[in-house]
CSV table of C-alpha atoms in Angstrom, one decimal:
chain,number,residue,atom,x,y,z
A,1,MET,CA,67.0,170.9,72.7
A,2,VAL,CA,66.4,167.1,73.1
A,3,ALA,CA,68.0,165.0,75.7
A,4,THR,CA,67.9,161.2,76.3
A,5,ASN,CA,65.1,159.9,78.4
A,6,GLN,CA,65.8,161.0,82.0
A,7,LYS,CA,64.2,162.7,85.0
A,8,CYS,CA,63.4,166.4,85.0
A,9,ALA,CA,65.9,168.1,87.3
A,10,VAL,CA,63.1,170.1,88.9
A,11,CYS,CA,60.0,167.9,89.4
A,12,GLU,CA,61.5,164.5,88.6
A,13,ARG,CA,59.1,163.6,85.9
A,14,PHE,CA,60.6,161.6,83.0
A,15,THR,CA,61.5,163.9,80.0
A,16,THR,CA,63.5,163.9,76.8
A,17,GLU,CA,63.9,167.7,76.8
A,18,PHE,CA,66.8,170.0,77.8
A,19,ASN,CA,65.8,173.6,78.6
A,20,TYR,CA,67.6,176.5,80.2
A,21,GLY,CA,70.7,174.5,80.7
A,22,VAL,CA,69.3,171.4,82.5
A,23,PRO,CA,67.2,168.3,81.7
A,24,SER,CA,63.6,169.6,82.3
A,25,CYS,CA,60.1,168.8,81.3
A,26,ASN,CA,57.9,171.1,79.2
A,27,ALA,CA,55.8,172.1,82.2
A,28,CYS,CA,58.9,173.2,84.2
A,29,LYS,CA,60.3,175.0,81.1
A,30,ILE,CA,57.1,177.0,80.8
A,31,PHE,CA,57.0,177.7,84.5
A,32,PHE,CA,60.5,179.0,84.6
A,33,ARG,CA,59.9,181.2,81.5
A,34,ARG,CA,56.9,182.8,83.1
A,35,LEU,CA,58.6,183.4,86.4
A,36,ILE,CA,61.7,185.1,85.0
A,37,THR,CA,59.6,187.8,83.5
A,38,ARG,CA,57.3,188.3,86.5
A,39,THR,CA,57.0,191.8,87.9
A,40,THR,CA,54.9,191.0,91.0
A,41,PRO,CA,56.1,189.4,94.2
A,42,VAL,CA,56.0,185.6,94.5
A,43,LYS,CA,53.9,184.3,97.5
A,44,LYS,CA,56.4,183.0,100.0
A,45,CYS,CA,56.4,179.4,101.3
A,46,TYR,CA,55.1,178.8,104.8
A,47,LEU,CA,56.0,175.1,104.9
A,48,GLY,CA,59.7,175.5,105.6
A,49,GLU,CA,60.7,175.9,101.9
A,50,ASN,CA,60.9,172.1,101.6
A,51,CYS,CA,58.1,171.4,99.1
A,52,PHE,CA,60.6,170.3,96.3
A,53,THR,CA,63.0,168.5,98.6
A,54,LYS,CA,60.6,165.9,100.0
A,55,THR,CA,58.6,163.2,98.3
A,56,PRO,CA,55.9,163.5,97.2
A,57,ILE,CA,56.7,166.9,95.6
A,58,THR,CA,54.2,169.7,96.2
A,59,GLN,CA,53.8,171.1,92.7
A,60,LYS,CA,51.5,173.9,93.8
A,61,CYS,CA,54.2,175.8,95.7
A,62,VAL,CA,55.4,178.4,93.2
A,63,PHE,CA,58.2,179.8,95.5
A,64,CYS,CA,59.8,176.4,96.2
A,65,ARG,CA,59.5,175.3,92.6
A,66,PHE,CA,61.3,178.3,91.4
A,67,GLN,CA,64.0,178.0,94.0
A,68,LYS,CA,64.5,174.4,92.8
A,69,CYS,CA,64.8,175.7,89.2
A,70,ILE,CA,67.7,177.9,90.3
A,71,GLN,CA,69.3,175.3,92.5
A,72,VAL,CA,69.5,172.7,89.7
A,73,GLY,CA,71.1,175.3,87.4
A,74,MET,CA,68.4,176.8,85.2
A,75,THR,CA,69.8,180.0,83.7
A,76,LEU,CA,68.7,182.8,81.4
A,77,PRO,CA,69.9,182.8,77.8
A,78,SER,CA,72.6,185.3,76.9
A,79,TYR,CA,72.0,187.8,74.1
A,80,LEU,CA,75.3,186.6,72.6
A,81,HIS,CA,73.8,183.2,71.8
A,82,PHE,CA,71.0,184.6,69.7
A,83,GLY,CA,71.0,185.1,65.9
A,84,GLU,CA,71.7,188.6,64.7
A,85,GLN,CA,68.0,189.5,64.0
A,86,THR,CA,66.9,188.0,67.3
A,87,LYS,CA,69.6,189.9,69.2
A,88,GLU,CA,68.5,193.3,67.9
A,89,LYS,CA,64.8,192.5,68.5
A,90,CYS,CA,65.4,191.3,72.0
A,91,LEU,CA,67.7,194.2,72.8
A,92,ASP,CA,65.1,196.7,71.5
A,93,SER,CA,62.4,195.0,73.6
A,94,THR,CA,64.6,195.1,76.8
A,95,ILE,CA,65.5,198.8,76.3
A,96,GLN,CA,61.9,199.7,75.7
A,97,ASN,CA,60.7,198.0,78.8
A,98,LEU,CA,63.5,199.7,80.8
A,99,MET,CA,62.5,203.0,79.3
A,100,LEU,CA,58.9,202.6,80.4
A,101,LEU,CA,59.9,201.7,84.0
A,102,ASP,CA,62.3,204.6,84.2
A,103,ALA,CA,59.8,207.1,82.8
A,104,HIS,CA,57.3,205.9,85.4
A,105,ARG,CA,59.9,206.2,88.2
A,106,GLU,CA,60.8,209.8,87.1
A,107,ASP,CA,57.1,210.8,87.0
A,108,LEU,CA,56.6,209.5,90.6
A,109,MET,CA,59.8,211.3,91.7
A,110,ALA,CA,58.9,214.6,90.3
A,111,ASN,CA,55.1,214.8,90.5
A,112,TYR,CA,54.0,212.7,93.5
A,113,HIS,CA,54.6,212.3,97.2
A,114,THR,CA,53.6,209.8,99.9
A,115,SER,CA,52.1,209.9,103.4
A,116,TYR,CA,54.3,207.2,104.9
A,117,LEU,CA,55.8,208.4,108.2
A,118,ASP,CA,59.0,206.6,108.9
A,119,PRO,CA,59.2,203.1,107.5
A,120,THR,CA,62.2,200.8,107.7
A,121,ILE,CA,63.6,199.0,104.6
A,122,ASP,CA,61.9,195.8,105.8
A,123,GLU,CA,58.6,197.5,105.9
A,124,VAL,CA,59.0,199.1,102.4
A,125,ILE,CA,59.9,195.7,101.0
A,126,ARG,CA,56.7,194.2,102.4
A,127,ILE,CA,54.5,196.9,100.9
A,128,ASN,CA,52.8,195.3,97.9
A,129,LYS,CA,51.9,198.6,96.3
A,130,VAL,CA,53.1,202.0,97.4
A,131,ASP,CA,50.4,204.6,97.6
A,132,TYR,CA,51.4,207.8,95.8
A,133,ILE,CA,49.6,211.1,96.0
A,134,ARG,CA,49.8,213.6,93.2
A,135,LYS,CA,51.5,216.9,94.4
A,136,SER,CA,49.7,220.2,94.0
A,137,GLN,CA,51.7,223.1,92.5
A,138,SER,CA,52.1,224.6,95.9
A,139,HIS,CA,53.4,221.4,97.5
A,140,GLN,CA,57.1,221.9,98.3
A,141,LEU,CA,59.6,219.4,99.6
A,142,ASN,CA,62.6,220.3,101.8
A,143,PHE,CA,65.9,218.4,101.9
A,144,TYR,CA,64.7,215.8,104.3
A,145,ASN,CA,61.4,215.2,102.4
A,146,TRP,CA,63.3,214.9,99.1
A,147,ALA,CA,65.9,212.5,100.6
A,148,PHE,CA,63.1,210.2,101.9
A,149,HIS,CA,61.0,210.5,98.7
A,150,CYS,CA,64.0,209.6,96.5
A,151,SER,CA,64.8,206.7,98.7
A,152,LEU,CA,61.3,205.3,98.7
A,153,VAL,CA,60.7,205.7,95.0
A,154,THR,CA,64.1,204.1,94.1
A,155,VAL,CA,63.5,201.1,96.4
A,156,ASP,CA,60.0,200.7,94.8
A,157,PHE,CA,61.5,201.0,91.3
A,158,MET,CA,64.1,198.2,92.2
A,159,LYS,CA,61.3,196.0,93.4
A,160,LYS,CA,59.7,196.0,90.0
A,161,PHE,CA,62.5,193.9,88.5
A,162,PRO,CA,61.8,190.2,88.3
A,163,PHE,CA,65.1,189.2,89.9
A,164,VAL,CA,64.3,191.2,93.0
A,165,ASN,CA,60.8,189.7,93.4
A,166,LEU,CA,62.1,186.2,93.0
A,167,LEU,CA,64.7,186.5,95.8
A,168,ARG,CA,64.1,185.3,99.3
A,169,PHE,CA,63.1,188.2,101.7
A,170,GLU,CA,66.6,188.3,103.4
A,171,ASP,CA,68.3,188.4,100.1
A,172,GLN,CA,66.0,191.2,98.9
A,173,LYS,CA,66.9,193.2,102.0
A,174,TYR,CA,70.7,192.7,101.6
A,175,LEU,CA,70.5,193.7,98.0
A,176,LEU,CA,68.3,196.8,98.3
A,177,LYS,CA,70.1,198.1,101.4
A,178,GLU,CA,73.4,197.8,99.7
A,179,PHE,CA,72.6,199.4,96.4
A,180,TYR,CA,69.6,201.7,96.5
A,181,ILE,CA,71.7,204.8,97.6
A,182,LYS,CA,74.2,204.0,94.8
A,183,LEU,CA,71.4,203.8,92.3
A,184,ILE,CA,70.0,207.2,93.5
A,185,VAL,CA,73.4,208.8,93.0
A,186,PHE,CA,73.6,207.4,89.4
A,187,ILE,CA,70.0,208.4,88.5
A,188,SER,CA,70.4,211.9,90.0
A,189,SER,CA,73.7,212.5,88.3
A,190,LYS,CA,72.3,211.5,84.9
A,191,ARG,CA,69.2,213.7,85.4
A,192,SER,CA,71.3,216.7,86.4
A,193,MET,CA,73.7,216.1,83.5
A,194,SER,CA,70.8,216.0,81.1
A,195,ARG,CA,69.6,219.3,82.4
A,196,GLY,CA,73.0,220.9,81.8
A,197,LYS,CA,74.0,221.1,85.4
A,198,GLU,CA,77.5,220.4,86.7
A,199,CYS,CA,76.3,219.5,90.3
A,200,MET,CA,73.9,216.8,91.4
A,201,THR,CA,70.5,218.1,92.5
A,202,PHE,CA,67.0,216.9,93.5
A,203,PRO,CA,64.3,217.0,90.7
A,204,ASP,CA,63.3,220.6,91.8
A,205,GLY,CA,67.0,221.8,91.4
A,206,SER,CA,67.7,222.0,95.1
A,207,ASP,CA,71.0,220.8,96.7
A,208,VAL,CA,71.4,217.1,97.5
A,209,LEU,CA,73.4,217.9,100.6
A,210,PRO,CA,71.7,219.1,103.8
A,211,PRO,CA,71.6,222.8,104.5
A,212,ALA,CA,74.2,223.9,107.1
A,213,SER,CA,72.9,225.2,110.4
A,214,SER,CA,74.4,227.3,113.1
A,215,GLU,CA,75.2,224.1,115.0
A,216,TRP,CA,77.6,222.9,112.4
A,217,HIS,CA,81.4,223.4,112.6
A,218,ILE,CA,81.8,223.9,108.9
A,219,SER,CA,85.6,223.8,109.1
A,220,LYS,CA,85.4,220.1,109.8
A,221,ILE,CA,83.7,219.5,106.4
A,222,SER,CA,85.9,220.2,103.4
A,223,PRO,CA,84.2,222.1,100.6
A,224,ASN,CA,86.3,219.9,98.3
A,225,LEU,CA,84.6,216.8,99.7
A,226,GLU,CA,81.2,218.4,99.2
A,227,ASN,CA,82.0,219.3,95.6
A,228,LYS,CA,83.2,215.7,94.9
A,229,ILE,CA,79.9,214.4,96.2
A,230,ARG,CA,78.0,216.8,94.0
A,231,CYS,CA,80.0,216.7,90.9
A,232,ARG,CA,82.3,213.6,90.6
A,233,LEU,CA,80.0,211.2,88.8
A,234,ILE,CA,78.4,213.9,86.6
A,235,GLY,CA,81.9,214.8,85.3
A,236,ARG,CA,82.5,211.2,84.4
A,237,LEU,CA,79.1,210.7,82.7
A,238,SER,CA,79.7,213.9,80.7
A,239,GLU,CA,83.2,212.7,79.6
A,240,LEU,CA,81.6,209.4,78.4
A,241,ARG,CA,78.6,211.2,76.8
A,242,ILE,CA,76.5,208.3,78.1
A,243,THR,CA,73.5,207.6,76.0
A,244,ASP,CA,70.0,207.0,77.3
A,245,GLU,CA,70.2,203.3,76.3
A,246,GLU,CA,73.5,202.9,78.2
A,247,TYR,CA,72.1,204.6,81.2
A,248,LEU,CA,69.1,202.3,81.3
A,249,LEU,CA,71.1,199.1,81.1
A,250,MET,CA,73.7,200.4,83.6
A,251,CYS,CA,70.8,201.2,86.1
A,252,VAL,CA,70.1,197.5,86.2
A,253,LEU,CA,73.7,196.4,86.4
A,254,ILE,CA,74.5,198.7,89.3
A,255,PHE,CA,72.2,196.6,91.6
A,256,CYS,CA,72.0,193.2,89.8
A,257,ASN,CA,75.1,192.2,91.6
A,258,PRO,CA,75.8,188.7,93.1
A,259,SER,CA,79.0,189.7,94.9
A,260,LEU,CA,77.3,190.4,98.3
A,261,SER,CA,78.7,187.9,100.9
A,262,GLN,CA,75.4,187.8,102.8
A,263,LEU,CA,73.4,186.4,99.9
A,264,SER,CA,72.2,182.8,99.9
A,265,GLU,CA,73.6,180.4,97.3
A,266,ASN,CA,70.3,180.5,95.4
A,267,GLY,CA,70.2,184.3,95.5
A,268,ARG,CA,73.7,184.5,94.1
A,269,ARG,CA,72.9,182.1,91.3
A,270,LEU,CA,69.7,184.0,90.4
A,271,LEU,CA,71.5,187.4,90.3
A,272,THR,CA,74.4,185.9,88.4
A,273,SER,CA,72.0,184.7,85.7
A,274,TYR,CA,70.3,188.1,85.4
A,275,GLN,CA,73.7,189.9,85.5
A,276,HIS,CA,74.9,187.8,82.5
A,277,LEU,CA,71.7,188.7,80.7
A,278,TYR,CA,71.9,192.4,81.2
A,279,SER,CA,75.7,192.6,80.7
A,280,SER,CA,75.4,190.7,77.4
A,281,ALA,CA,72.6,193.2,76.4
A,282,LEU,CA,74.9,196.1,77.2
A,283,LEU,CA,77.8,194.5,75.2
A,284,GLN,CA,75.5,193.8,72.3
A,285,TYR,CA,74.4,197.4,72.3
A,286,CYS,CA,78.0,198.6,72.3
A,287,LEU,CA,78.9,196.2,69.5
A,288,LEU,CA,76.0,197.4,67.4
A,289,THR,CA,76.6,201.1,68.1
A,290,TYR,CA,80.4,201.4,68.2
A,291,GLU,CA,81.4,198.3,66.1
A,292,LYS,CA,85.1,197.6,66.7
A,293,ALA,CA,85.3,200.1,69.5
A,294,GLY,CA,82.4,198.3,71.2
A,295,PRO,CA,84.4,196.2,73.7
A,296,ALA,CA,86.4,199.3,74.9
A,297,ARG,CA,83.2,201.2,75.3
A,298,PHE,CA,81.7,198.3,77.3
A,299,ALA,CA,84.7,198.4,79.7
A,300,GLU,CA,84.4,202.2,80.1
A,301,LEU,CA,80.7,201.9,81.0
A,302,LEU,CA,81.4,199.2,83.6
A,303,GLY,CA,84.0,201.5,85.1
A,304,ILE,CA,81.1,203.8,86.1
A,305,CYS,CA,80.5,201.3,89.0
A,306,HIS,CA,83.9,202.2,90.5
A,307,VAL,CA,83.2,205.9,90.3
A,308,ILE,CA,79.8,205.4,92.0
A,309,GLY,CA,81.6,203.4,94.7
A,310,VAL,CA,84.1,206.2,95.3
A,311,GLN,CA,81.3,208.8,95.5
A,312,TYR,CA,79.4,206.6,97.9
A,313,ASP,CA,82.4,206.3,100.1
A,314,ASP,CA,82.7,210.1,100.0
A,315,ALA,CA,79.0,210.4,101.1
A,316,ILE,CA,79.7,208.0,104.0
A,317,HIS,CA,82.7,210.0,105.0
A,318,TYR,CA,80.6,213.2,104.9
A,319,ASN,CA,77.9,211.6,107.0
A,320,VAL,CA,80.5,210.6,109.7
A,321,LEU,CA,81.9,214.2,109.7
A,322,VAL,CA,78.4,215.6,110.1
A,323,GLN,CA,77.8,213.3,113.1
A,324,LEU,CA,81.1,214.5,114.6
A,325,THR,CA,79.8,218.1,114.5
A,326,LYS,CA,76.9,216.8,116.7
A,327,ALA,CA,74.5,218.4,114.3
A,328,ARG,CA,71.1,216.9,114.2
A,329,LEU,CA,70.0,215.4,110.8
A,330,ASP,CA,66.3,214.4,110.8
A,331,VAL,CA,66.6,211.7,108.1
A,332,LYS,CA,64.1,208.9,108.0
A,333,GLN,CA,64.9,205.3,109.1
A,334,LEU,CA,64.9,204.1,105.4
A,335,ILE,CA,67.9,206.4,104.7
A,336,LYS,CA,69.6,205.3,107.9
A,337,ASP,CA,69.2,201.7,106.8
A,338,GLY,CA,70.9,202.4,103.5
A,339,MET,CA,73.8,204.3,105.2
A,340,ASP,CA,74.2,201.5,107.8
A,341,ALA,CA,74.8,199.0,105.0
A,342,ALA,CA,78.2,200.7,104.5
A,343,PHE,CA,79.3,199.6,107.9
A,344,CYS,CA,78.1,196.0,107.6
A,345,ASN,CA,80.5,195.0,104.8
């Protein structure tokens, strides 16, 4: 799109172009396009993040340049603005990419383990590449090992999305802490449902709730609450007969959420842009698959987030009751960080 001769909103060069919603030169257009598909972390700025706010502008700072792109209003295009053939091609490409990411995540979940002792969420975010070790057939995981492994693999999976890598560190931490347990619940429920189970389990079929010990006062924990945690979401996914494509797109929408109050303004803008992209992709899938019933199906799928929220609240309630029994749960700090997020909102 061509604009009148004016300054690029990012680098202040003169330009006649209009890209991604703002007046911008060809160089900044290409830069933004490359960054929004990036799957590796961006090197942080160590000069106070002021490289694009002072004159002369430091063009070499990738982090500050991208933050300026977001600040001036550059946004991702919605699927709904594409032509019909382009829509289907882009949607297929998006789903294929998500399918590869999810297959890799599931392989790591089922067939590998790690040697990390007790990392915090901050430490996991700073790990550039998680070292996985292939499990032998005799290698067995107990409840505590599975809980940690699922948490680590899920956080690592979330970090592979461009919008996570492009966030400031504090925004990354807020986002991952808030949503990784909810994403585990969704992924585990879908896996269990696909295997014909009515209750949520770990990949080896074992229970997702900790084994009771002689220390526990079982009467304080309602079996009804335990069954809700294990079965509520699976029941809803079964009712909806959620497809693999819907599952993949919902995986992203569960945590690509700009509603967190702790996010920076740039973090909120970035997540809003990606949320629009993936929600329009899901709507496009619903319209192609269900035609006139597409909008209603889209609303039903978004309603899954509410069910996950209720199940997460049940899990927090369960955790509080376990603590009241004075039972000892040897969960890792990574899991505690995720549970603590419930008490920070």
